PDB file of C-alpha atoms in Angstrom:
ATOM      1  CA  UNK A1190      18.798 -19.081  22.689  1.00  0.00           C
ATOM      2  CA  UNK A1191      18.060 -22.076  20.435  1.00  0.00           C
ATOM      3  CA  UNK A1192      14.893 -22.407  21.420  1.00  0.00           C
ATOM      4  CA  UNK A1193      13.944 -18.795  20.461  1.00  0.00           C
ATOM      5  CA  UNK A1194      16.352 -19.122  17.510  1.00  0.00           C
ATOM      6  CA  UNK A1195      13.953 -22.086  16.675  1.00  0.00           C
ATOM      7  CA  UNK A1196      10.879 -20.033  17.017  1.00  0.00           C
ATOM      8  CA  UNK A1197      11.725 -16.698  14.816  1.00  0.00           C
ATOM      9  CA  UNK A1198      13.343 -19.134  12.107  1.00  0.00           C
ATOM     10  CA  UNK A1199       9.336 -20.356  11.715  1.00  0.00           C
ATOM     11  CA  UNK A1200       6.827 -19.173   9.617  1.00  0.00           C
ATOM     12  CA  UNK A1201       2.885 -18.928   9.971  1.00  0.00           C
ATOM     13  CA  UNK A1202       0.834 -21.884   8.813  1.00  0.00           C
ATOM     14  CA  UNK A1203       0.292 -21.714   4.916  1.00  0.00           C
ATOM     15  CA  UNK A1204      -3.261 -22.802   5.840  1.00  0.00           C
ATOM     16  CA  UNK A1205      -3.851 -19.839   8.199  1.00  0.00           C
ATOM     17  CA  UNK A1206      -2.311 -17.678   6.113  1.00  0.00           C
ATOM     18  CA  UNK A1207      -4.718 -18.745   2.883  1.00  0.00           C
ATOM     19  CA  UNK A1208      -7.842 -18.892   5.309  1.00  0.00           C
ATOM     20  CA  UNK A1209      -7.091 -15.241   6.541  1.00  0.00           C
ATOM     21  CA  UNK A1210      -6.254 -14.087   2.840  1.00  0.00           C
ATOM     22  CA  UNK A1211      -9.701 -15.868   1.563  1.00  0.00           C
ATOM     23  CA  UNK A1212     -11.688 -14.893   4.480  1.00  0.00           C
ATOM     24  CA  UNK A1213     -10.735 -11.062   4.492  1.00  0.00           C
ATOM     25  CA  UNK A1214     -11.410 -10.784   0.607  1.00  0.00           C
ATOM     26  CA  UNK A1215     -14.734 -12.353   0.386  1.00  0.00           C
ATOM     27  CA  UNK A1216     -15.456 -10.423   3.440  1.00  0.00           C
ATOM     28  CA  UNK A1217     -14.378  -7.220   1.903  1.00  0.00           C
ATOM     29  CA  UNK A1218     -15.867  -8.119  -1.613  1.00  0.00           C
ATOM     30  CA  UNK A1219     -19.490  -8.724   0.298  1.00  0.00           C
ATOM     31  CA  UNK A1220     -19.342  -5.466   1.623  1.00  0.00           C
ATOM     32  CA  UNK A1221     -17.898  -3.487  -0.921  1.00  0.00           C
ATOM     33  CA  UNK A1222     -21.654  -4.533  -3.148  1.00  0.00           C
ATOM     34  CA  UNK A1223     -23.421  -3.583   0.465  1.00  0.00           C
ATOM     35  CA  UNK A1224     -21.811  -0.535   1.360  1.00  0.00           C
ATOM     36  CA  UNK A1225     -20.143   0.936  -1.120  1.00  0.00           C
ATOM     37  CA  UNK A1226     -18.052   4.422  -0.574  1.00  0.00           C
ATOM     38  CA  UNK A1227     -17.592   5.373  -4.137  1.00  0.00           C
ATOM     39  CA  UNK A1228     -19.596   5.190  -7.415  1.00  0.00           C
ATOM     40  CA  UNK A1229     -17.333   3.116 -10.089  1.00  0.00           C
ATOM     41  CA  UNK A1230     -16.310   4.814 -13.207  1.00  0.00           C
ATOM     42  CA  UNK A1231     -15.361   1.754 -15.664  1.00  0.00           C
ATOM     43  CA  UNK A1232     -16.884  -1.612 -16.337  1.00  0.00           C
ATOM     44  CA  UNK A1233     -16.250  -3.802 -13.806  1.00  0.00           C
ATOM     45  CA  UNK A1234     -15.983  -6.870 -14.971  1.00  0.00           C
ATOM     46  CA  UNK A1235     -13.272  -5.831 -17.733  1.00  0.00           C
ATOM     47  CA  UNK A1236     -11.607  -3.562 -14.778  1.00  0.00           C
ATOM     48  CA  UNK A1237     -11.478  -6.438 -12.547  1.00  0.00           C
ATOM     49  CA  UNK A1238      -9.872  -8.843 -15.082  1.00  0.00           C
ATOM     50  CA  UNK A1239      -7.529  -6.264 -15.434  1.00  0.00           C
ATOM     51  CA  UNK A1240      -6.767  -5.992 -12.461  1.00  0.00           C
ATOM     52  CA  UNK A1241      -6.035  -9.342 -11.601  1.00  0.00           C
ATOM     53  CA  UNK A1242      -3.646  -9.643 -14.651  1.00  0.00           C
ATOM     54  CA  UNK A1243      -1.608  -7.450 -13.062  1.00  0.00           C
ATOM     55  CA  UNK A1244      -2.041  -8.452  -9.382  1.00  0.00           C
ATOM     56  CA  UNK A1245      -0.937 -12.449 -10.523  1.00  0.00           C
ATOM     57  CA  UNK A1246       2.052 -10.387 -12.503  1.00  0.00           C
ATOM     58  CA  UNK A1247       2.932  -8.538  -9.016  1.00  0.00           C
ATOM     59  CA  UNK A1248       2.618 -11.665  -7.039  1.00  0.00           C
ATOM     60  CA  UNK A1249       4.587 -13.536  -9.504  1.00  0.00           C
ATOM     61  CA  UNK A1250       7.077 -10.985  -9.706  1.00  0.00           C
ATOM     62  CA  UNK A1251       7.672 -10.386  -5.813  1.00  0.00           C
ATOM     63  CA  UNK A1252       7.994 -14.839  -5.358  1.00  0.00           C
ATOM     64  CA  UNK A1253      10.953 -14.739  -8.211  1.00  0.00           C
ATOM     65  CA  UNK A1254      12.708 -11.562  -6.953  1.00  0.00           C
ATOM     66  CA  UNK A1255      12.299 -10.522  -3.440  1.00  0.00           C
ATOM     67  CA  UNK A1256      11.708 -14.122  -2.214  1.00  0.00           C
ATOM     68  CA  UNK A1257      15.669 -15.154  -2.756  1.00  0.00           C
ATOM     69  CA  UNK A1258      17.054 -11.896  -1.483  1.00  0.00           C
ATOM     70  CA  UNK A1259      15.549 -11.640   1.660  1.00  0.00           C
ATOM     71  CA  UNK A1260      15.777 -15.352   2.596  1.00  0.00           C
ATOM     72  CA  UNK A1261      19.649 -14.980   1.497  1.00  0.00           C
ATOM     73  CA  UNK A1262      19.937 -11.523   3.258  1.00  0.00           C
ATOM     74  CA  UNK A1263      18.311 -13.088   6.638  1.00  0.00           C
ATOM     75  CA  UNK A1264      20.632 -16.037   6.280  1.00  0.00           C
ATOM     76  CA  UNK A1265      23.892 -13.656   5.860  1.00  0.00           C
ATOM     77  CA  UNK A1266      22.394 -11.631   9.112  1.00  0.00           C
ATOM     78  CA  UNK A1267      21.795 -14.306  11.140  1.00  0.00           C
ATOM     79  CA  UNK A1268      25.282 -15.821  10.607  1.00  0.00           C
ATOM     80  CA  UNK A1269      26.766 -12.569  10.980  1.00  0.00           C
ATOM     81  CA  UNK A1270      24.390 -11.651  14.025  1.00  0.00           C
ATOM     82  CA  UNK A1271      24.216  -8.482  12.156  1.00  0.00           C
ATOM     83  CA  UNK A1272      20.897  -6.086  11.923  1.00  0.00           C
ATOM     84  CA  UNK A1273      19.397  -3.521  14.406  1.00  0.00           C
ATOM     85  CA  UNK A1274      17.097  -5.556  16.484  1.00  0.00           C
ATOM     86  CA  UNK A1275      19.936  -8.330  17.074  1.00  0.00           C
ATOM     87  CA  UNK A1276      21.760  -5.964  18.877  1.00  0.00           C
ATOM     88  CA  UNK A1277      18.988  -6.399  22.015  1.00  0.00           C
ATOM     89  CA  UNK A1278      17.717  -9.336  23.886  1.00  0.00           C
ATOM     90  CA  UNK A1279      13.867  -9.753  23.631  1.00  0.00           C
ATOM     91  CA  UNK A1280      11.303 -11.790  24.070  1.00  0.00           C
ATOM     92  CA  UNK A1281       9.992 -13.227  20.463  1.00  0.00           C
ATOM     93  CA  UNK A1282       6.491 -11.189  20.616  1.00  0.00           C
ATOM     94  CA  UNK A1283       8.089  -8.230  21.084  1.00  0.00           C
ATOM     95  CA  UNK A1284      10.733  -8.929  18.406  1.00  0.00           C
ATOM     96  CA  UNK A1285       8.174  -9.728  16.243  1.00  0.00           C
ATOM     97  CA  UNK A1286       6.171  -6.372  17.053  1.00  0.00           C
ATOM     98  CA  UNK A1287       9.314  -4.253  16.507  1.00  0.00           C
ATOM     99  CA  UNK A1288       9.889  -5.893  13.389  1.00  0.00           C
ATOM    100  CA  UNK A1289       6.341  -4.996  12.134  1.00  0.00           C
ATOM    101  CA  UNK A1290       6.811  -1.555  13.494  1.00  0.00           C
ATOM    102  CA  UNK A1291       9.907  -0.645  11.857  1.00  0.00           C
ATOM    103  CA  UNK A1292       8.931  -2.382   8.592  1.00  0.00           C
ATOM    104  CA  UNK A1293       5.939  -0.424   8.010  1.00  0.00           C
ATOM    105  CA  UNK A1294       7.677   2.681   8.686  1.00  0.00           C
ATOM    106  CA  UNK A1295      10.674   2.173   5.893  1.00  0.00           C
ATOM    107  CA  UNK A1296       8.012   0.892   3.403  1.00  0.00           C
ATOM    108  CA  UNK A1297       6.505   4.298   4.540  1.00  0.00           C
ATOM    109  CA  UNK A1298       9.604   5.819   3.298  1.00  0.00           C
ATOM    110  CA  UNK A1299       9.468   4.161   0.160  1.00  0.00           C
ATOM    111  CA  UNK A1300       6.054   4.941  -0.831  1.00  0.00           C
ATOM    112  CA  UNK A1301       7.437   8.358  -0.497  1.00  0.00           C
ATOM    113  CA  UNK A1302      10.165   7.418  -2.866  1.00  0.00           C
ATOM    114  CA  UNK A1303       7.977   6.245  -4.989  1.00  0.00           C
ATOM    115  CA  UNK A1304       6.197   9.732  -5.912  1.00  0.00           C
ATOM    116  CA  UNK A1305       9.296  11.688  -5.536  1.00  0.00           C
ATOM    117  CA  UNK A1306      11.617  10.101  -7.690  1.00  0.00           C
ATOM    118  CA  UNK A1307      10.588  10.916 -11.406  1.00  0.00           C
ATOM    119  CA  UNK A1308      11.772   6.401 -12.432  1.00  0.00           C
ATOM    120  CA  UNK A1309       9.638   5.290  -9.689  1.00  0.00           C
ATOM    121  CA  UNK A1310       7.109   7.623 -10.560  1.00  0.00           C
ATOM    122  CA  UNK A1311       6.672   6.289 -13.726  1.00  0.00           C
ATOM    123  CA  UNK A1312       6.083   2.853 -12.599  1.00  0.00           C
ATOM    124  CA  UNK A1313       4.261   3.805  -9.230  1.00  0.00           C
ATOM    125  CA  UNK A1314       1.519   5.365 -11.260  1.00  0.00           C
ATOM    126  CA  UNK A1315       0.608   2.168 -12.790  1.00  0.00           C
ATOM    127  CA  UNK A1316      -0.968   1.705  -9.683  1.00  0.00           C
ATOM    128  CA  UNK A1317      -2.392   5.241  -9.558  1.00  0.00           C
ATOM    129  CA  UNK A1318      -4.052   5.580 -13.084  1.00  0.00           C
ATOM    130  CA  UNK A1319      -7.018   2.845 -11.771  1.00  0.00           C
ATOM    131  CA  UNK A1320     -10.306   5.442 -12.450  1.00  0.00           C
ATOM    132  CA  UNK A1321     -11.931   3.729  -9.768  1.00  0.00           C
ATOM    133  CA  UNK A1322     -10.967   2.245  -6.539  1.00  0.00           C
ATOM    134  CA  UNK A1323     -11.507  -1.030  -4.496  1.00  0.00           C
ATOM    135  CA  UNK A1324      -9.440  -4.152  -3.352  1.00  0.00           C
ATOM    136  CA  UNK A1325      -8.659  -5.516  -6.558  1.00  0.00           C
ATOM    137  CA  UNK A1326      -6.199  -2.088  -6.955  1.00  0.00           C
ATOM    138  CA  UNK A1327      -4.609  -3.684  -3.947  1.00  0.00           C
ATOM    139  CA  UNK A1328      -1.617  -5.893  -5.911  1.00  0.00           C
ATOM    140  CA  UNK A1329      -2.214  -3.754  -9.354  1.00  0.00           C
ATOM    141  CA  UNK A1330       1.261  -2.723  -9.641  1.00  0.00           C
ATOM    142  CA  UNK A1331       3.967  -2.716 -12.566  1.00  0.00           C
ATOM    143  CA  UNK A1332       6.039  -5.451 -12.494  1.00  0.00           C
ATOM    144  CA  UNK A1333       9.166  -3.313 -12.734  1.00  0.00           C
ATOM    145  CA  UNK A1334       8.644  -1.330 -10.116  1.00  0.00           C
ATOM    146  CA  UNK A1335       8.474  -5.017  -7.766  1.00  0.00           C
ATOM    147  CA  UNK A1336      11.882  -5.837  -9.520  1.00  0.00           C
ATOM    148  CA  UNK A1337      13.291  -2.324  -8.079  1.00  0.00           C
ATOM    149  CA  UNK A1338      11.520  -2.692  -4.525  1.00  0.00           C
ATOM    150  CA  UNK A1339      13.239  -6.325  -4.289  1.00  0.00           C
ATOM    151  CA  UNK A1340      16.637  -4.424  -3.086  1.00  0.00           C
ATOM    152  CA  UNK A1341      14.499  -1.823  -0.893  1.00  0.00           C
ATOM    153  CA  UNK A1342      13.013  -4.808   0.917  1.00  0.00           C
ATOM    154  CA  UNK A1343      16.634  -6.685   1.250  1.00  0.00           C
ATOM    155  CA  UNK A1344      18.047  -3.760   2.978  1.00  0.00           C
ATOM    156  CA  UNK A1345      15.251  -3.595   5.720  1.00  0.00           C
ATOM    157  CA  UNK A1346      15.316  -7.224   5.752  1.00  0.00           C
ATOM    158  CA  UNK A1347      19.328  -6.701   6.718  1.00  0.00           C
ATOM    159  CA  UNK A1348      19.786  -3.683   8.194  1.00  0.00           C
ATOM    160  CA  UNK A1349      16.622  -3.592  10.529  1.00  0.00           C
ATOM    161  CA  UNK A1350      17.753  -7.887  11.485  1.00  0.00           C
ATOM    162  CA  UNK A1351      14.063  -9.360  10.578  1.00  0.00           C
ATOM    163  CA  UNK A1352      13.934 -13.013  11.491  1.00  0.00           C
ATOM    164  CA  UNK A1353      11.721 -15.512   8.802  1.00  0.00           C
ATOM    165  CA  UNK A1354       8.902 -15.066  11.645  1.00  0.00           C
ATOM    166  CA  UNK A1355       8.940 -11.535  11.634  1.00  0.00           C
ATOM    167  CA  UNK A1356       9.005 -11.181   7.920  1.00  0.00           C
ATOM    168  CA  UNK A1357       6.428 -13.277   7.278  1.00  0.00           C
ATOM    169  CA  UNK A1358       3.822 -11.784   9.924  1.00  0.00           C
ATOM    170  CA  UNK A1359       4.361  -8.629   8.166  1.00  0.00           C
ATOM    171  CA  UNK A1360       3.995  -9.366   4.899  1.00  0.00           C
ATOM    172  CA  UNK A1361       0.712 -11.339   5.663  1.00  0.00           C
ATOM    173  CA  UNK A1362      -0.679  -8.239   7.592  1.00  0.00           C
ATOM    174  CA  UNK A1363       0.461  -5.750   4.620  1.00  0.00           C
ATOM    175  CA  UNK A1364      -1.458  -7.504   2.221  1.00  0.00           C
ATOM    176  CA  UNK A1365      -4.556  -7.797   4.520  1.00  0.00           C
ATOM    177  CA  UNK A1366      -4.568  -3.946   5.402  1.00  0.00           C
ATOM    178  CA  UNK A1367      -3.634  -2.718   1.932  1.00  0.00           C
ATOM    179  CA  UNK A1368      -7.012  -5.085   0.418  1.00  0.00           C
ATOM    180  CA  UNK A1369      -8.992  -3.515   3.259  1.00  0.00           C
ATOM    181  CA  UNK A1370      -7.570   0.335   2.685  1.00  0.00           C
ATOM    182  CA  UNK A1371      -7.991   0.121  -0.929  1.00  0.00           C
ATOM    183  CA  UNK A1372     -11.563  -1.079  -0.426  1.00  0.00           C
ATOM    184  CA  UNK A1373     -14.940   0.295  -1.358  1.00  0.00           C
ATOM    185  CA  UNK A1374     -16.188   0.056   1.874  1.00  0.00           C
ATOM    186  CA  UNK A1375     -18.385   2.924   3.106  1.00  0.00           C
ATOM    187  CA  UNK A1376     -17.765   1.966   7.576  1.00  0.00           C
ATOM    188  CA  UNK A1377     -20.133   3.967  10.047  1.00  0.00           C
ATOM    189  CA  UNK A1378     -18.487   7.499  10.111  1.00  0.00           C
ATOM    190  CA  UNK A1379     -17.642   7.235  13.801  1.00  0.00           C
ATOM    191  CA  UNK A1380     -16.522   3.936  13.923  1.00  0.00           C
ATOM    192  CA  UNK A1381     -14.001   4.663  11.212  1.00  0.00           C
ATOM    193  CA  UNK A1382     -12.857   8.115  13.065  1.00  0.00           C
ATOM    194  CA  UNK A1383     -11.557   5.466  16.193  1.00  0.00           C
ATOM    195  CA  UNK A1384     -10.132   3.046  13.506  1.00  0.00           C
ATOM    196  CA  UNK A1385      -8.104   5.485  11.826  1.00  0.00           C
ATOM    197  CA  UNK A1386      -6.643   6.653  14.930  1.00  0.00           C
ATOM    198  CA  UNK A1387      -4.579   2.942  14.567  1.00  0.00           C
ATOM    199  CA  UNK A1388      -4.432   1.801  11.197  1.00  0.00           C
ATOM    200  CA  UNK A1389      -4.781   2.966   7.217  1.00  0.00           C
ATOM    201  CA  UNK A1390      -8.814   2.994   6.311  1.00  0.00           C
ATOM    202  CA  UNK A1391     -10.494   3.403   3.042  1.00  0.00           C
ATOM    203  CA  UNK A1392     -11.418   6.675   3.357  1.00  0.00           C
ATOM    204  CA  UNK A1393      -8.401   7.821   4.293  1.00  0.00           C
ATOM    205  CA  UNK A1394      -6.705   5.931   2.067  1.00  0.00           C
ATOM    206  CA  UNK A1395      -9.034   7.143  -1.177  1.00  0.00           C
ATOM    207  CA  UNK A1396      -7.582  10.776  -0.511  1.00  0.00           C
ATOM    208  CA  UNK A1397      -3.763   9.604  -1.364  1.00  0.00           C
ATOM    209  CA  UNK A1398      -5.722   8.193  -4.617  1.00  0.00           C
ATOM    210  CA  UNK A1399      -7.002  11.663  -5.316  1.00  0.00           C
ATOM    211  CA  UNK A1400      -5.927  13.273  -8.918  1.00  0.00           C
ATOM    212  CA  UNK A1401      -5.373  16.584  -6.700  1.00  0.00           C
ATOM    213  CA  UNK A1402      -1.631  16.822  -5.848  1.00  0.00           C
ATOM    214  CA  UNK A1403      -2.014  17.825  -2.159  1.00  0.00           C
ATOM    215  CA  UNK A1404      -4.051  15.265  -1.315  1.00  0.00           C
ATOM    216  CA  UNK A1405      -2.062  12.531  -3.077  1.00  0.00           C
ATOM    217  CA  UNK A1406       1.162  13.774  -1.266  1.00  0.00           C
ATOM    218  CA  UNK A1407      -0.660  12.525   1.955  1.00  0.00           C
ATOM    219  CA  UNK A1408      -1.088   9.614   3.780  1.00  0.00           C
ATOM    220  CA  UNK A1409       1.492   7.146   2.504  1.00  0.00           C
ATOM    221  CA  UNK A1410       0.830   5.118   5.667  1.00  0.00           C
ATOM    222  CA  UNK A1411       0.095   1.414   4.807  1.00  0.00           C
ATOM    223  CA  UNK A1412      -0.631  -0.251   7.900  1.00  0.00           C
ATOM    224  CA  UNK A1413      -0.512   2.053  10.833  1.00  0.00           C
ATOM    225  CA  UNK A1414      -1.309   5.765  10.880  1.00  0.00           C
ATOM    226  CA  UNK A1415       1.282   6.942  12.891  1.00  0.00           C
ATOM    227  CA  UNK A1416       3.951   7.927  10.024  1.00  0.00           C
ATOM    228  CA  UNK A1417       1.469  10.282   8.540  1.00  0.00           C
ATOM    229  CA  UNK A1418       1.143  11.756  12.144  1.00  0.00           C
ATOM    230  CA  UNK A1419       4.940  12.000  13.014  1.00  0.00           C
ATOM    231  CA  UNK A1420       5.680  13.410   9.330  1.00  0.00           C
ATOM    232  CA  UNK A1421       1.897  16.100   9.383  1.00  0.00           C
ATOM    233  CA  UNK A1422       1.305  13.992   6.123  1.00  0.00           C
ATOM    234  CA  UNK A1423      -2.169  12.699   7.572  1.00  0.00           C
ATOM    235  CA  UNK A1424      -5.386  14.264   5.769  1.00  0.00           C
ATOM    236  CA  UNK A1425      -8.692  13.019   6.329  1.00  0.00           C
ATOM    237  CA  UNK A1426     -10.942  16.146   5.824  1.00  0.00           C
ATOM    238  CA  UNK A1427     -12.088  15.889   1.895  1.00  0.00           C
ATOM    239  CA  UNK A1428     -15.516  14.837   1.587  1.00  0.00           C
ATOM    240  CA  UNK A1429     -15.008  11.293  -0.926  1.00  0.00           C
ATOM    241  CA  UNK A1430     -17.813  11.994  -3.425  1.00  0.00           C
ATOM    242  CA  UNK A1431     -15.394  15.312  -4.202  1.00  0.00           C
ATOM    243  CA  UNK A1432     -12.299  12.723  -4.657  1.00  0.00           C
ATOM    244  CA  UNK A1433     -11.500  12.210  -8.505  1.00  0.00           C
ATOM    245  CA  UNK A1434      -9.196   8.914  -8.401  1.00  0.00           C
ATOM    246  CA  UNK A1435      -6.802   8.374 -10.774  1.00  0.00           C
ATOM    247  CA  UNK A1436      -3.880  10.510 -12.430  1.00  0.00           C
ATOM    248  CA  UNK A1437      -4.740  13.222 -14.590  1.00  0.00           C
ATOM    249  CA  UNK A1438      -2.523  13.012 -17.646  1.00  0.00           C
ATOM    250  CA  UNK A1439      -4.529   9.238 -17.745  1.00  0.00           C
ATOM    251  CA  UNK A1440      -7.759   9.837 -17.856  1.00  0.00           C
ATOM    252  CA  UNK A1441      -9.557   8.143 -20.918  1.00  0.00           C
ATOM    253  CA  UNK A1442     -10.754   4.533 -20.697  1.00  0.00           C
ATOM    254  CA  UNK A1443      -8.380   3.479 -23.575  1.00  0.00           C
ATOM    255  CA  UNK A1444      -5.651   4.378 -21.985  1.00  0.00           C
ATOM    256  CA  UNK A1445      -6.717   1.590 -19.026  1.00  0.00           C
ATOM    257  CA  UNK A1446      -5.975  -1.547 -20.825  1.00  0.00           C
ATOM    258  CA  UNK A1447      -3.149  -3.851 -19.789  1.00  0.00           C
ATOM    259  CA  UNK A1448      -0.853  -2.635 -22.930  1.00  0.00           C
ATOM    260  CA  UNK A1449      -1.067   0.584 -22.147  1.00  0.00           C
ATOM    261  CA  UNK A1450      -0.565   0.521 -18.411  1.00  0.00           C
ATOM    262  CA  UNK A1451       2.564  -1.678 -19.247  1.00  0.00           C
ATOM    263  CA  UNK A1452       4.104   0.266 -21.799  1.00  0.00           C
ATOM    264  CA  UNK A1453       3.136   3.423 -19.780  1.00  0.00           C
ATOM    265  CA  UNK A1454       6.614   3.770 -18.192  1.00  0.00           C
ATOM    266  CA  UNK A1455       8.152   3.750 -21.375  1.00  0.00           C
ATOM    267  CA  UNK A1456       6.236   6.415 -23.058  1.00  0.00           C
ATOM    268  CA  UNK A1457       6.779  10.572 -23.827  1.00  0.00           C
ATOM    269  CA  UNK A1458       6.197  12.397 -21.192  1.00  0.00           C
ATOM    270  CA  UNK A1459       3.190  14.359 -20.588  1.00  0.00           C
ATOM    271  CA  UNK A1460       1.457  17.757 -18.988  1.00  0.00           C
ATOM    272  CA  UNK A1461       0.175  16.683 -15.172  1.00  0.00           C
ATOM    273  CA  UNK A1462       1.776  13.703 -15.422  1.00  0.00           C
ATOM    274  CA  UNK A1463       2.412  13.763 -11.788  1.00  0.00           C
ATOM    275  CA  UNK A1464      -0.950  14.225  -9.949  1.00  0.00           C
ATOM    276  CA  UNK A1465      -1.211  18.283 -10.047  1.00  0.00           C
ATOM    277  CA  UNK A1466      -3.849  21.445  -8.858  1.00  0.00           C
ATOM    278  CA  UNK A1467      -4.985  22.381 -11.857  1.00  0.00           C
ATOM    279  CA  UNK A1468      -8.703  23.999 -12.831  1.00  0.00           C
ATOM    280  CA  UNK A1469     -11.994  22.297 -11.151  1.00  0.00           C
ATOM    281  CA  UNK A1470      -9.795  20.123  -9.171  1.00  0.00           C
ATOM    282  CA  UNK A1471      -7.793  22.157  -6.704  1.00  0.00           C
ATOM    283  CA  UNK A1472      -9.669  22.844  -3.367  1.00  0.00           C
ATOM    284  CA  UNK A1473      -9.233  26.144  -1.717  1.00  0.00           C
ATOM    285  CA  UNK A1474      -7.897  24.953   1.761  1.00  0.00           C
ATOM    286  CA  UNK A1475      -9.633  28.146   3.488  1.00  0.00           C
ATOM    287  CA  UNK A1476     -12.655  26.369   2.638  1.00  0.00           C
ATOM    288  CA  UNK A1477     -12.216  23.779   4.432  1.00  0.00           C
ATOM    289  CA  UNK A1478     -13.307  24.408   7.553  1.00  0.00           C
ATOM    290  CA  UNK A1479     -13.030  20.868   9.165  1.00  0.00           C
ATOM    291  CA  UNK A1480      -9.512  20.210  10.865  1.00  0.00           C
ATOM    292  CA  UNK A1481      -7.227  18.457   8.150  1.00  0.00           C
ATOM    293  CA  UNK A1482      -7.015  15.621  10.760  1.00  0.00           C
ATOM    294  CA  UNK A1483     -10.862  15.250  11.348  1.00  0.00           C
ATOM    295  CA  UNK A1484     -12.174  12.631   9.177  1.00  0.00           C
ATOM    296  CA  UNK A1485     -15.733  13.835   6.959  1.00  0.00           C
ATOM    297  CA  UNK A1486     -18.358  11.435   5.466  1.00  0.00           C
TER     298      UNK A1486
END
């Protein structure tokens, strides 16, 4: 028992972990000017410093919040050999697989939060209101709403019993799959019809970015695809050159700058401020002849 206590107490090399980070964005970034699925709306260069304002902010924001909880809240469960998977014997690969499992689903869960509840709204669409979409939406996020995930992510860290290892090999994947699923990317049709099958893909992912309300109330997957499958929340039939991203009560370039995305929270309400149907943008479903689970071009 020490021995495997030893080995889920552990963390992933920082150097693997940077080498994977690096290699997967410069990867992504090469192909996203190769192949790209979707024609860009804003400057890029001002969107992209934008954008990593507030991915820094997110970062920064996560490492001074959530960092101390969970490490406490694994600390408490481990001396109190409290938390769901601590209630089985298990080898540590399969631990750590569980652990990924079960963590993508609740985050699952709380991506669903996050458009439901009118407060989270109001920060979640911080993320939302980007006019175009690529991996440098991946982190874009308002620092509040990281402050109010912080407890989210200390109750699965507690509840569900996730060791250090466990914790840390998801995180690491989440932030590789959500830079690939946010990505301009435009993969080989069939390829991406067997990838989806497993895990979140850009295309798929660009229709929960749409400013049409039924397709943004799907696929809140973030790693695997499965949720959307159990829940019948997975769409992949909408054609992305018909896919309008962003929010529709935000759709003005002035209205992207930092102080404005910031303060957005804080601001009157407004019409379609959640992503609606309304006029040119809502899709007849009868039209759509494809399968809502068949992935188009």
């Amino acid at each position: 028992m020490k021995k495997r206590s030893s080995l889920l107490d552990r963390e992933p090399p920082g150097w693997l972990s940077g080498l994977l980070i690096v290699g997967t964005a410069l990867t992504i970034l090469y192909f996203e000017n190769k192949r790209p699925l979707r024609k860009p709306r804003q400057d890029k260069i001002r969107r992209n410093v934008r954008n990593l304002f507030m991915s820094v902010t997110t970062a920064a924001t996560i490492r001074a919040s959530e960092k101390p909880l969970t490490g406490y809240l694994m600390k408490v469960g481990e001396q109190r050999n409290f938390g769901l998977l601590r209630m089985f014997r298990m080898p540590v690969w399969l631990e750590v697989l569980l652990s990924v499992v079960l963590l993508d689903y609740t985050l699952f869960v709380w991506h669903y939060l996050t458009h439901r509840v009118p407060l989270l709204w109001r920060l979640h669409q911080a993320h939302h209101v980007d006019l175009d979409l690529d991996a440098s939406t991946a982190l874009r996020f308002h620092p509040v709403e990281m402050l109010l995930s912080a407890p989210w992510r200390g109750a699965q860290v507690f509840f569900l019993g996730i060791s250090p290892l466990a914790l840390s090999t998801w995180q690491l994947l989440t932030l590789l799959e959500i830079m690939f699923h946010h990505s301009n990317i435009r993969l080989p049709i069939e390829f991406e019809r067997k990838l989806v099958r497993v895990i979140v893909t850009p295309r798929m992912h660009g229709i929960h970015h749409s400013i049409v309300q039924k397709e943004t109330d799907s696929n809140w997957s973030t790693i695997f695809t499965w949720p959307d499958l159990l829940h019948g929340t997975l769409q992949l039939n909408i054609p992305q050159e018909q896919i309008t991203i962003g929010v529709p009560a935000f759709q003005g370039p002035k209205e992207m700058t930092i102080k404005e995305v910031l303060k957005m929270p804080a601001t009157a309400d407004r019409p379609s401020r959640r992503p609606a149907d309304n006029g040119k943008h809502e899709r007849n479903r009868k039209d759509l002849t494809v399968s809502k689970v068949r992935m188009v071009a």
